[in-house]
Amino acid sequence: LPPGARLLAAPGRALVVGASPEPARQRVLEAAGAETLVLGRDGAIDLPALLAELARRAVNEVHVEAGPVLNGALLKAGLVDEWLLYLAPKLLGAGRGLADIGPLAALTDAPALRIVDATPIGDDLRLRARPAAPPG
């Protein structure tokens, strides 16, 4: 996050979380108006600790726009309550995956979702899905 990012000028205060301490960088971001927090584990941000910290701060809803690595990490940690998936009527061929969850030995190993809403948005389709209850 560059210290001149518009996110830091918005009303309110930005919380910038890192996996390891970087005192010089933290000072620059704090001077730009951010609060910094270090929550690392094994070289990555400790996602359960981050969500626990946000809950402690009375943050009850978190929206994440992410790529396959962060999506996969959140999914594997059991931290996803709901997915918002947007489908455009375009065929693009090979692309990036939604969540990096590793190879599956069988289709039954795939995390299952339950569609709770499907809403057209212009030409696109928004699907709201929740993790399906585990079998049994």
CSV table of N, CA, C and O in Angstrom, one decimal:
chain,number,residue,atom,x,y,z
A,1,LEU,N,0.9,-1.2,0.0
A,1,LEU,CA,0.0,0.0,0.0
A,1,LEU,C,0.9,1.2,0.0
A,1,LEU,O,1.6,1.5,1.0
A,2,PRO,N,0.9,2.0,-1.1
A,2,PRO,CA,1.7,3.2,-1.1
A,2,PRO,C,1.1,4.3,-0.1
A,2,PRO,O,-0.1,4.4,0.1
A,3,PRO,N,2.0,5.0,0.5
A,3,PRO,CA,1.6,6.0,1.5
A,3,PRO,C,0.7,7.1,0.9
A,3,PRO,O,-0.1,7.7,1.6
A,4,GLY,N,0.7,7.3,-0.4
A,4,GLY,CA,-0.2,8.2,-1.1
A,4,GLY,C,-1.5,7.7,-1.5
A,4,GLY,O,-2.3,8.3,-2.2
A,5,ALA,N,-1.8,6.4,-1.2
A,5,ALA,CA,-3.0,5.8,-1.7
A,5,ALA,C,-4.3,6.5,-1.2
A,5,ALA,O,-4.3,7.0,-0.1
A,6,ARG,N,-5.3,6.6,-2.1
A,6,ARG,CA,-6.5,7.3,-1.7
A,6,ARG,C,-7.2,6.7,-0.6
A,6,ARG,O,-7.9,7.3,0.2
A,7,LEU,N,-7.0,5.4,-0.4
A,7,LEU,CA,-7.6,4.7,0.7
A,7,LEU,C,-7.3,5.3,2.1
A,7,LEU,O,-8.1,5.4,3.0
A,8,LEU,N,-6.1,5.9,2.2
A,8,LEU,CA,-5.6,6.5,3.4
A,8,LEU,C,-6.2,7.9,3.6
A,8,LEU,O,-6.2,8.4,4.7
A,9,ALA,N,-6.8,8.5,2.5
A,9,ALA,CA,-7.3,9.8,2.6
A,9,ALA,C,-8.8,9.8,2.9
A,9,ALA,O,-9.5,10.8,3.1
A,10,ALA,N,-9.4,8.6,2.8
A,10,ALA,CA,-10.9,8.5,2.9
A,10,ALA,C,-11.3,8.9,4.3
A,10,ALA,O,-10.5,8.9,5.3
A,11,PRO,N,-12.6,9.2,4.5
A,11,PRO,CA,-13.1,9.4,5.9
A,11,PRO,C,-12.8,8.1,6.7
A,11,PRO,O,-12.9,7.0,6.2
A,12,GLY,N,-12.6,8.3,7.9
A,12,GLY,CA,-12.3,7.1,8.8
A,12,GLY,C,-10.8,6.8,8.8
A,12,GLY,O,-10.0,7.7,8.5
A,13,ARG,N,-10.5,5.7,9.3
A,13,ARG,CA,-9.1,5.3,9.5
A,13,ARG,C,-8.9,3.9,8.9
A,13,ARG,O,-9.7,3.0,9.0
A,14,ALA,N,-7.8,3.8,8.1
A,14,ALA,CA,-7.4,2.5,7.5
A,14,ALA,C,-6.6,1.7,8.5
A,14,ALA,O,-5.7,2.2,9.1
A,15,LEU,N,-6.8,0.4,8.5
A,15,LEU,CA,-6.0,-0.6,9.3
A,15,LEU,C,-5.2,-1.4,8.3
A,15,LEU,O,-5.8,-2.0,7.4
A,16,VAL,N,-3.9,-1.3,8.3
A,16,VAL,CA,-3.0,-2.0,7.4
A,16,VAL,C,-2.4,-3.1,8.2
A,16,VAL,O,-1.7,-2.9,9.2
A,17,VAL,N,-2.6,-4.3,7.8
A,17,VAL,CA,-2.1,-5.5,8.5
A,17,VAL,C,-1.0,-6.2,7.7
A,17,VAL,O,-1.1,-6.4,6.5
A,18,GLY,N,0.1,-6.5,8.4
A,18,GLY,CA,1.2,-7.2,7.7
A,18,GLY,C,1.6,-8.5,8.5
A,18,GLY,O,1.1,-8.7,9.6
A,19,ALA,N,2.4,-9.3,7.8
A,19,ALA,CA,2.7,-10.6,8.4
A,19,ALA,C,4.0,-10.5,9.2
A,19,ALA,O,4.2,-11.3,10.1
A,20,SER,N,4.8,-9.5,9.0
A,20,SER,CA,6.0,-9.3,9.8
A,20,SER,C,6.3,-7.8,10.0
A,20,SER,O,5.9,-7.0,9.2
A,21,PRO,N,7.0,-7.5,11.1
A,21,PRO,CA,7.3,-6.1,11.4
A,21,PRO,C,8.2,-5.5,10.4
A,21,PRO,O,9.1,-6.1,9.9
A,22,GLU,N,7.8,-4.3,10.0
A,22,GLU,CA,8.6,-3.5,9.1
A,22,GLU,C,8.5,-2.0,9.7
A,22,GLU,O,7.8,-1.2,9.2
A,23,PRO,N,9.3,-1.7,10.7
A,23,PRO,CA,9.1,-0.5,11.4
A,23,PRO,C,9.2,0.8,10.6
A,23,PRO,O,8.4,1.7,10.7
A,24,ALA,N,10.1,0.8,9.6
A,24,ALA,CA,10.2,2.0,8.8
A,24,ALA,C,9.0,2.2,7.9
A,24,ALA,O,8.4,3.3,7.9
A,25,ARG,N,8.5,1.1,7.3
A,25,ARG,CA,7.3,1.2,6.5
A,25,ARG,C,6.1,1.5,7.4
A,25,ARG,O,5.2,2.3,6.9
A,26,GLN,N,6.0,0.9,8.5
A,26,GLN,CA,4.9,1.2,9.4
A,26,GLN,C,4.8,2.7,9.8
A,26,GLN,O,3.8,3.3,9.8
A,27,ARG,N,6.0,3.3,10.1
A,27,ARG,CA,6.0,4.7,10.5
A,27,ARG,C,5.5,5.5,9.3
A,27,ARG,O,4.8,6.5,9.5
A,28,VAL,N,5.9,5.2,8.1
A,28,VAL,CA,5.5,6.0,6.9
A,28,VAL,C,3.9,5.9,6.7
A,28,VAL,O,3.2,6.9,6.5
A,29,LEU,N,3.4,4.7,6.9
A,29,LEU,CA,2.0,4.5,6.7
A,29,LEU,C,1.2,5.2,7.9
A,29,LEU,O,0.1,5.7,7.7
A,30,GLU,N,1.7,5.1,9.1
A,30,GLU,CA,1.1,5.7,10.2
A,30,GLU,C,1.1,7.3,10.0
A,30,GLU,O,0.1,7.9,10.4
A,31,ALA,N,2.2,7.8,9.5
A,31,ALA,CA,2.3,9.2,9.2
A,31,ALA,C,1.2,9.6,8.2
A,31,ALA,O,0.7,10.8,8.2
A,32,ALA,N,0.9,8.7,7.3
A,32,ALA,CA,-0.1,9.0,6.2
A,32,ALA,C,-1.6,8.8,6.8
A,32,ALA,O,-2.5,9.0,6.0
A,33,GLY,N,-1.7,8.4,8.0
A,33,GLY,CA,-3.0,8.2,8.6
A,33,GLY,C,-3.5,6.8,8.9
A,33,GLY,O,-4.6,6.6,9.4
A,34,ALA,N,-2.7,5.8,8.6
A,34,ALA,CA,-3.1,4.4,8.8
A,34,ALA,C,-2.7,4.0,10.2
A,34,ALA,O,-1.8,4.5,10.8
A,35,GLU,N,-3.5,3.0,10.7
A,35,GLU,CA,-3.1,2.2,11.8
A,35,GLU,C,-2.4,1.0,11.3
A,35,GLU,O,-2.9,0.4,10.4
A,36,THR,N,-1.3,0.5,11.9
A,36,THR,CA,-0.7,-0.7,11.4
A,36,THR,C,-0.7,-1.8,12.5
A,36,THR,O,-0.8,-1.4,13.7
A,37,LEU,N,-0.8,-3.0,12.1
A,37,LEU,CA,-0.9,-4.1,13.0
A,37,LEU,C,-0.1,-5.3,12.3
A,37,LEU,O,-0.2,-5.5,11.1
A,38,VAL,N,0.7,-6.0,13.1
A,38,VAL,CA,1.4,-7.1,12.6
A,38,VAL,C,0.8,-8.4,13.2
A,38,VAL,O,0.7,-8.5,14.5
A,39,LEU,N,0.3,-9.3,12.4
A,39,LEU,CA,-0.3,-10.5,12.8
A,39,LEU,C,0.2,-11.6,11.9
A,39,LEU,O,-0.5,-12.1,11.0
A,40,GLY,N,1.4,-12.1,12.1
A,40,GLY,CA,2.0,-13.0,11.2
A,40,GLY,C,2.1,-14.4,11.8
A,40,GLY,O,2.3,-14.6,13.0
A,41,ARG,N,2.1,-15.4,10.9
A,41,ARG,CA,2.3,-16.8,11.3
A,41,ARG,C,2.8,-17.5,10.0
A,41,ARG,O,2.2,-17.5,9.0
A,42,ASP,N,4.0,-18.1,10.2
A,42,ASP,CA,4.6,-18.9,9.0
A,42,ASP,C,4.7,-18.0,7.8
A,42,ASP,O,4.5,-18.5,6.7
A,43,GLY,N,5.1,-16.7,8.0
A,43,GLY,CA,5.3,-15.9,6.8
A,43,GLY,C,4.1,-15.3,6.2
A,43,GLY,O,4.2,-14.7,5.1
A,44,ALA,N,2.9,-15.5,6.7
A,44,ALA,CA,1.7,-15.0,6.1
A,44,ALA,C,0.9,-14.4,7.2
A,44,ALA,O,1.1,-14.6,8.4
A,45,ILE,N,-0.1,-13.6,6.8
A,45,ILE,CA,-1.0,-13.0,7.8
A,45,ILE,C,-1.8,-14.1,8.5
A,45,ILE,O,-2.4,-15.0,7.8
A,46,ASP,N,-1.9,-14.1,9.8
A,46,ASP,CA,-2.7,-15.1,10.5
A,46,ASP,C,-4.2,-14.7,10.4
A,46,ASP,O,-4.7,-13.8,11.1
A,47,LEU,N,-4.9,-15.3,9.5
A,47,LEU,CA,-6.2,-14.9,9.1
A,47,LEU,C,-7.2,-15.1,10.3
A,47,LEU,O,-8.0,-14.2,10.6
A,48,PRO,N,-7.2,-16.2,11.0
A,48,PRO,CA,-8.1,-16.3,12.2
A,48,PRO,C,-7.8,-15.2,13.2
A,48,PRO,O,-8.8,-14.7,13.8
A,49,ALA,N,-6.5,-14.9,13.5
A,49,ALA,CA,-6.2,-13.9,14.4
A,49,ALA,C,-6.7,-12.5,13.9
A,49,ALA,O,-7.2,-11.7,14.7
A,50,LEU,N,-6.6,-12.3,12.6
A,50,LEU,CA,-7.1,-11.0,12.0
A,50,LEU,C,-8.6,-10.9,12.2
A,50,LEU,O,-9.1,-9.8,12.7
A,51,LEU,N,-9.3,-11.9,11.9
A,51,LEU,CA,-10.8,-11.8,12.1
A,51,LEU,C,-11.2,-11.7,13.5
A,51,LEU,O,-12.1,-11.0,13.9
A,52,ALA,N,-10.4,-12.3,14.4
A,52,ALA,CA,-10.7,-12.2,15.9
A,52,ALA,C,-10.4,-10.7,16.3
A,52,ALA,O,-11.2,-10.2,17.1
A,53,GLU,N,-9.4,-10.1,15.8
A,53,GLU,CA,-9.1,-8.7,16.1
A,53,GLU,C,-10.2,-7.8,15.6
A,53,GLU,O,-10.6,-6.9,16.2
A,54,LEU,N,-10.6,-8.1,14.3
A,54,LEU,CA,-11.7,-7.3,13.8
A,54,LEU,C,-13.0,-7.4,14.6
A,54,LEU,O,-13.7,-6.4,14.9
A,55,ALA,N,-13.3,-8.6,15.1
A,55,ALA,CA,-14.5,-8.8,15.9
A,55,ALA,C,-14.3,-8.1,17.2
A,55,ALA,O,-15.3,-7.5,17.7
A,56,ARG,N,-13.1,-8.1,17.8
A,56,ARG,CA,-12.8,-7.3,19.0
A,56,ARG,C,-13.1,-5.9,18.8
A,56,ARG,O,-13.6,-5.2,19.7
A,57,ARG,N,-12.9,-5.4,17.6
A,57,ARG,CA,-13.1,-4.0,17.3
A,57,ARG,C,-14.6,-3.7,16.8
A,57,ARG,O,-14.9,-2.7,16.3
A,58,ALA,N,-15.5,-4.7,17.0
A,58,ALA,CA,-16.9,-4.6,16.6
A,58,ALA,C,-17.1,-4.5,15.1
A,58,ALA,O,-18.1,-4.0,14.7
A,59,VAL,N,-16.2,-5.1,14.4
A,59,VAL,CA,-16.4,-5.2,12.9
A,59,VAL,C,-17.1,-6.5,12.7
A,59,VAL,O,-16.6,-7.6,12.9
A,60,ASN,N,-18.4,-6.4,12.3
A,60,ASN,CA,-19.2,-7.6,12.2
A,60,ASN,C,-19.4,-8.1,10.7
A,60,ASN,O,-19.9,-9.2,10.5
A,61,GLU,N,-18.9,-7.4,9.8
A,61,GLU,CA,-19.0,-7.8,8.4
A,61,GLU,C,-17.7,-7.4,7.6
A,61,GLU,O,-17.2,-6.3,7.7
A,62,VAL,N,-17.1,-8.4,6.9
A,62,VAL,CA,-15.9,-8.2,6.2
A,62,VAL,C,-16.1,-8.6,4.8
A,62,VAL,O,-16.6,-9.8,4.5
A,63,HIS,N,-15.9,-7.7,3.8
A,63,HIS,CA,-16.0,-8.1,2.4
A,63,HIS,C,-14.6,-8.2,1.9
A,63,HIS,O,-13.8,-7.3,2.1
A,64,VAL,N,-14.3,-9.3,1.2
A,64,VAL,CA,-13.0,-9.5,0.7
A,64,VAL,C,-13.0,-9.7,-0.8
A,64,VAL,O,-13.8,-10.6,-1.3
A,65,GLU,N,-12.3,-8.9,-1.6
A,65,GLU,CA,-12.2,-9.0,-3.0
A,65,GLU,C,-10.8,-9.5,-3.2
A,65,GLU,O,-9.8,-8.8,-2.9
A,66,ALA,N,-10.6,-10.8,-3.6
A,66,ALA,CA,-9.3,-11.4,-3.6
A,66,ALA,C,-9.1,-12.3,-4.7
A,66,ALA,O,-10.0,-12.6,-5.5
A,67,GLY,N,-7.8,-12.7,-4.8
A,67,GLY,CA,-7.5,-13.7,-5.9
A,67,GLY,C,-7.5,-15.1,-5.3
A,67,GLY,O,-7.9,-15.3,-4.2
A,68,PRO,N,-7.1,-16.1,-6.1
A,68,PRO,CA,-7.2,-17.5,-5.7
A,68,PRO,C,-6.4,-17.9,-4.4
A,68,PRO,O,-6.9,-18.7,-3.7
A,69,VAL,N,-5.3,-17.2,-4.2
A,69,VAL,CA,-4.5,-17.6,-3.0
A,69,VAL,C,-5.2,-17.2,-1.7
A,69,VAL,O,-5.4,-18.1,-0.8
A,70,LEU,N,-5.6,-16.0,-1.6
A,70,LEU,CA,-6.3,-15.5,-0.4
A,70,LEU,C,-7.7,-16.2,-0.3
A,70,LEU,O,-8.1,-16.7,0.8
A,71,ASN,N,-8.4,-16.3,-1.4
A,71,ASN,CA,-9.7,-17.1,-1.3
A,71,ASN,C,-9.5,-18.5,-0.8
A,71,ASN,O,-10.3,-19.0,0.0
A,72,GLY,N,-8.5,-19.2,-1.3
A,72,GLY,CA,-8.2,-20.5,-0.9
A,72,GLY,C,-7.8,-20.6,0.6
A,72,GLY,O,-8.3,-21.5,1.3
A,73,ALA,N,-7.0,-19.6,1.1
A,73,ALA,CA,-6.6,-19.6,2.5
A,73,ALA,C,-7.8,-19.4,3.4
A,73,ALA,O,-8.0,-20.0,4.4
A,74,LEU,N,-8.7,-18.5,3.0
A,74,LEU,CA,-9.9,-18.2,3.8
A,74,LEU,C,-10.8,-19.4,3.8
A,74,LEU,O,-11.3,-19.8,4.9
A,75,LEU,N,-10.9,-20.1,2.7
A,75,LEU,CA,-11.8,-21.2,2.6
A,75,LEU,C,-11.2,-22.4,3.4
A,75,LEU,O,-12.0,-23.0,4.2
A,76,LYS,N,-9.9,-22.7,3.3
A,76,LYS,CA,-9.3,-23.7,4.1
A,76,LYS,C,-9.4,-23.5,5.6
A,76,LYS,O,-9.5,-24.4,6.4
A,77,ALA,N,-9.3,-22.2,6.0
A,77,ALA,CA,-9.4,-21.9,7.4
A,77,ALA,C,-10.8,-21.9,7.9
A,77,ALA,O,-11.1,-21.6,9.1
A,78,GLY,N,-11.8,-22.1,7.1
A,78,GLY,CA,-13.2,-22.1,7.5
A,78,GLY,C,-13.7,-20.7,7.8
A,78,GLY,O,-14.6,-20.6,8.7
A,79,LEU,N,-13.2,-19.7,7.2
A,79,LEU,CA,-13.5,-18.3,7.5
A,79,LEU,C,-14.5,-17.7,6.5
A,79,LEU,O,-14.7,-16.5,6.6
A,80,VAL,N,-15.1,-18.4,5.6
A,80,VAL,CA,-16.0,-17.9,4.6
A,80,VAL,C,-17.4,-18.3,5.0
A,80,VAL,O,-17.8,-19.4,5.1
A,81,ASP,N,-18.2,-17.3,5.2
A,81,ASP,CA,-19.7,-17.5,5.5
A,81,ASP,C,-20.5,-17.4,4.3
A,81,ASP,O,-21.5,-18.1,4.2
A,82,GLU,N,-20.0,-16.6,3.3
A,82,GLU,CA,-20.9,-16.5,2.1
A,82,GLU,C,-20.0,-16.0,1.0
A,82,GLU,O,-19.0,-15.3,1.1
A,83,TRP,N,-20.3,-16.5,-0.2
A,83,TRP,CA,-19.6,-16.0,-1.5
A,83,TRP,C,-20.6,-15.2,-2.3
A,83,TRP,O,-21.8,-15.5,-2.4
A,84,LEU,N,-20.1,-14.1,-2.9
A,84,LEU,CA,-20.8,-13.4,-3.9
A,84,LEU,C,-20.0,-13.7,-5.2
A,84,LEU,O,-18.8,-13.3,-5.3
A,85,LEU,N,-20.6,-14.3,-6.2
A,85,LEU,CA,-20.0,-14.7,-7.4
A,85,LEU,C,-20.7,-14.0,-8.6
A,85,LEU,O,-21.9,-14.1,-8.7
A,86,TYR,N,-20.0,-13.3,-9.4
A,86,TYR,CA,-20.5,-12.6,-10.5
A,86,TYR,C,-20.1,-13.3,-11.8
A,86,TYR,O,-18.9,-13.6,-12.0
A,87,LEU,N,-21.1,-13.7,-12.6
A,87,LEU,CA,-20.9,-14.4,-13.9
A,87,LEU,C,-21.3,-13.5,-15.0
A,87,LEU,O,-22.4,-12.9,-15.0
A,88,ALA,N,-20.3,-13.3,-15.9
A,88,ALA,CA,-20.6,-12.5,-17.1
A,88,ALA,C,-20.8,-13.4,-18.3
A,88,ALA,O,-20.2,-14.5,-18.4
A,89,PRO,N,-21.7,-13.1,-19.2
A,89,PRO,CA,-22.0,-14.0,-20.3
A,89,PRO,C,-20.9,-13.8,-21.4
A,89,PRO,O,-21.1,-13.4,-22.5
A,90,LYS,N,-19.7,-14.2,-21.0
A,90,LYS,CA,-18.5,-14.2,-21.9
A,90,LYS,C,-17.7,-15.4,-21.7
A,90,LYS,O,-17.5,-15.9,-20.6
A,91,LEU,N,-17.2,-16.0,-22.8
A,91,LEU,CA,-16.4,-17.2,-22.8
A,91,LEU,C,-14.9,-16.7,-23.0
A,91,LEU,O,-14.6,-16.2,-24.1
A,92,LEU,N,-14.1,-16.9,-22.0
A,92,LEU,CA,-12.7,-16.4,-22.1
A,92,LEU,C,-11.7,-17.4,-22.2
A,92,LEU,O,-10.5,-17.1,-22.4
A,93,GLY,N,-12.1,-18.7,-22.1
A,93,GLY,CA,-11.1,-19.7,-22.2
A,93,GLY,C,-10.4,-19.9,-20.8
A,93,GLY,O,-10.9,-19.6,-19.8
A,94,ALA,N,-9.2,-20.4,-20.9
A,94,ALA,CA,-8.4,-20.7,-19.6
A,94,ALA,C,-8.2,-19.4,-18.9
A,94,ALA,O,-8.0,-18.3,-19.4
A,95,GLY,N,-8.4,-19.4,-17.6
A,95,GLY,CA,-8.2,-18.3,-16.7
A,95,GLY,C,-7.7,-18.7,-15.4
A,95,GLY,O,-7.4,-19.9,-15.1
A,96,ARG,N,-7.7,-17.8,-14.4
A,96,ARG,CA,-7.3,-18.1,-13.1
A,96,ARG,C,-8.5,-18.7,-12.3
A,96,ARG,O,-9.6,-18.4,-12.5
A,97,GLY,N,-8.2,-19.5,-11.4
A,97,GLY,CA,-9.2,-20.2,-10.5
A,97,GLY,C,-9.7,-19.2,-9.5
A,97,GLY,O,-9.2,-18.2,-9.2
A,98,LEU,N,-10.8,-19.6,-8.9
A,98,LEU,CA,-11.5,-18.8,-7.9
A,98,LEU,C,-10.8,-19.0,-6.5
A,98,LEU,O,-10.6,-18.0,-5.8
A,99,ALA,N,-10.4,-20.2,-6.2
A,99,ALA,CA,-9.8,-20.5,-4.9
A,99,ALA,C,-8.7,-21.6,-5.1
A,99,ALA,O,-9.0,-22.6,-5.6
A,100,ASP,N,-7.5,-21.3,-4.6
A,100,ASP,CA,-6.4,-22.2,-4.7
A,100,ASP,C,-6.6,-23.2,-3.5
A,100,ASP,O,-6.2,-22.9,-2.4
A,101,ILE,N,-7.2,-24.3,-3.8
A,101,ILE,CA,-7.4,-25.3,-2.7
A,101,ILE,C,-6.6,-26.6,-3.0
A,101,ILE,O,-6.8,-27.6,-2.2
A,102,GLY,N,-5.8,-26.6,-4.0
A,102,GLY,CA,-5.0,-27.7,-4.3
A,102,GLY,C,-5.7,-28.8,-5.1
A,102,GLY,O,-6.9,-28.7,-5.3
A,103,PRO,N,-5.0,-29.8,-5.5
A,103,PRO,CA,-5.6,-30.8,-6.3
A,103,PRO,C,-6.6,-31.7,-5.5
A,103,PRO,O,-6.3,-31.9,-4.3
A,104,LEU,N,-7.7,-32.1,-6.1
A,104,LEU,CA,-8.6,-32.9,-5.4
A,104,LEU,C,-8.5,-34.4,-5.9
A,104,LEU,O,-8.4,-34.6,-7.1
A,105,ALA,N,-8.5,-35.3,-4.9
A,105,ALA,CA,-8.5,-36.7,-5.3
A,105,ALA,C,-9.8,-37.2,-6.0
A,105,ALA,O,-9.8,-38.1,-6.8
A,106,ALA,N,-10.9,-36.6,-5.5
A,106,ALA,CA,-12.2,-36.9,-6.1
A,106,ALA,C,-13.1,-35.7,-6.0
A,106,ALA,O,-12.9,-34.8,-5.2
A,107,LEU,N,-14.1,-35.7,-6.9
A,107,LEU,CA,-15.0,-34.6,-7.0
A,107,LEU,C,-15.7,-34.4,-5.6
A,107,LEU,O,-16.1,-33.3,-5.2
A,108,THR,N,-15.9,-35.5,-4.9
A,108,THR,CA,-16.6,-35.4,-3.6
A,108,THR,C,-15.7,-34.7,-2.5
A,108,THR,O,-16.2,-34.3,-1.5
A,109,ASP,N,-14.4,-34.5,-2.8
A,109,ASP,CA,-13.6,-33.7,-1.9
A,109,ASP,C,-13.7,-32.2,-2.1
A,109,ASP,O,-13.2,-31.4,-1.3
A,110,ALA,N,-14.4,-31.8,-3.1
A,110,ALA,CA,-14.6,-30.4,-3.4
A,110,ALA,C,-15.5,-29.7,-2.4
A,110,ALA,O,-16.5,-30.3,-2.0
A,111,PRO,N,-15.1,-28.5,-1.9
A,111,PRO,CA,-16.0,-27.8,-1.0
A,111,PRO,C,-17.4,-27.6,-1.7
A,111,PRO,O,-17.4,-27.1,-2.8
A,112,ALA,N,-18.4,-27.9,-1.1
A,112,ALA,CA,-19.8,-27.7,-1.7
A,112,ALA,C,-20.4,-26.4,-1.2
A,112,ALA,O,-20.2,-26.0,-0.1
A,113,LEU,N,-21.1,-25.8,-2.2
A,113,LEU,CA,-21.8,-24.6,-1.9
A,113,LEU,C,-23.3,-24.8,-2.1
A,113,LEU,O,-23.7,-25.6,-2.8
A,114,ARG,N,-24.1,-23.9,-1.4
A,114,ARG,CA,-25.6,-23.9,-1.6
A,114,ARG,C,-25.9,-22.6,-2.1
A,114,ARG,O,-25.6,-21.5,-1.4
A,115,ILE,N,-26.5,-22.5,-3.2
A,115,ILE,CA,-27.0,-21.2,-3.8
A,115,ILE,C,-28.2,-20.7,-3.0
A,115,ILE,O,-29.2,-21.4,-2.9
A,116,VAL,N,-28.1,-19.5,-2.5
A,116,VAL,CA,-29.2,-19.0,-1.7
A,116,VAL,C,-29.9,-17.8,-2.5
A,116,VAL,O,-31.0,-17.4,-2.1
A,117,ASP,N,-29.3,-17.3,-3.6
A,117,ASP,CA,-29.9,-16.3,-4.3
A,117,ASP,C,-29.2,-16.2,-5.7
A,117,ASP,O,-28.0,-16.4,-5.8
A,118,ALA,N,-30.0,-15.9,-6.7
A,118,ALA,CA,-29.4,-15.6,-8.1
A,118,ALA,C,-30.1,-14.4,-8.6
A,118,ALA,O,-31.4,-14.4,-8.7
A,119,THR,N,-29.4,-13.4,-8.8
A,119,THR,CA,-30.0,-12.1,-9.3
A,119,THR,C,-29.3,-11.6,-10.5
A,119,THR,O,-28.1,-11.4,-10.5
A,120,PRO,N,-30.1,-11.3,-11.6
A,120,PRO,CA,-29.5,-10.6,-12.7
A,120,PRO,C,-29.1,-9.2,-12.4
A,120,PRO,O,-29.8,-8.5,-11.7
A,121,ILE,N,-27.9,-8.8,-12.8
A,121,ILE,CA,-27.4,-7.5,-12.6
A,121,ILE,C,-26.9,-7.0,-14.0
A,121,ILE,O,-25.9,-7.4,-14.5
A,122,GLY,N,-27.8,-6.3,-14.7
A,122,GLY,CA,-27.5,-6.0,-16.1
A,122,GLY,C,-27.5,-7.3,-16.9
A,122,GLY,O,-28.4,-8.2,-16.8
A,123,ASP,N,-26.4,-7.5,-17.7
A,123,ASP,CA,-26.2,-8.7,-18.4
A,123,ASP,C,-25.6,-9.8,-17.6
A,123,ASP,O,-25.4,-11.0,-18.0
A,124,ASP,N,-25.1,-9.5,-16.4
A,124,ASP,CA,-24.4,-10.4,-15.5
A,124,ASP,C,-25.4,-11.1,-14.6
A,124,ASP,O,-26.5,-10.8,-14.5
A,125,LEU,N,-24.8,-12.1,-13.9
A,125,LEU,CA,-25.6,-12.9,-12.9
A,125,LEU,C,-24.8,-12.9,-11.6
A,125,LEU,O,-23.7,-13.3,-11.6
A,126,ARG,N,-25.5,-12.4,-10.5
A,126,ARG,CA,-24.8,-12.5,-9.2
A,126,ARG,C,-25.4,-13.7,-8.5
A,126,ARG,O,-26.6,-13.8,-8.3
A,127,LEU,N,-24.5,-14.6,-8.0
A,127,LEU,CA,-24.9,-15.7,-7.2
A,127,LEU,C,-24.5,-15.5,-5.8
A,127,LEU,O,-23.3,-15.1,-5.6
A,128,ARG,N,-25.3,-15.7,-4.9
A,128,ARG,CA,-25.0,-15.6,-3.4
A,128,ARG,C,-25.0,-17.1,-3.0
A,128,ARG,O,-26.0,-17.8,-3.1
A,129,ALA,N,-23.9,-17.5,-2.5
A,129,ALA,CA,-23.8,-18.9,-2.1
A,129,ALA,C,-23.2,-19.1,-0.7
A,129,ALA,O,-22.3,-18.2,-0.3
A,130,ARG,N,-23.5,-20.1,0.0
A,130,ARG,CA,-23.0,-20.3,1.4
A,130,ARG,C,-22.4,-21.8,1.4
A,130,ARG,O,-22.9,-22.6,0.6
A,131,PRO,N,-21.4,-22.0,2.2
A,131,PRO,CA,-20.9,-23.4,2.3
A,131,PRO,C,-22.1,-24.3,2.7
A,131,PRO,O,-22.9,-24.0,3.6
A,132,ALA,N,-22.1,-25.4,2.0
A,132,ALA,CA,-23.2,-26.4,2.2
A,132,ALA,C,-22.8,-27.1,3.6
A,132,ALA,O,-21.7,-27.2,3.9
A,133,ALA,N,-23.9,-27.5,4.2
A,133,ALA,CA,-23.6,-28.3,5.5
A,133,ALA,C,-22.9,-29.5,5.2
A,133,ALA,O,-23.1,-30.2,4.2
A,134,PRO,N,-21.9,-29.9,6.0
A,134,PRO,CA,-21.1,-31.1,5.8
A,134,PRO,C,-22.1,-32.3,5.8
A,134,PRO,O,-23.1,-32.3,6.5
A,135,PRO,N,-21.8,-33.3,5.0
A,135,PRO,CA,-22.6,-34.5,5.0
A,135,PRO,C,-22.7,-35.2,6.4
A,135,PRO,O,-21.7,-35.2,7.1
A,136,GLY,N,-23.8,-35.8,6.6
A,136,GLY,CA,-24.0,-36.5,7.9
A,136,GLY,C,-24.8,-35.8,8.9
A,136,GLY,O,-25.2,-35.3,9.6
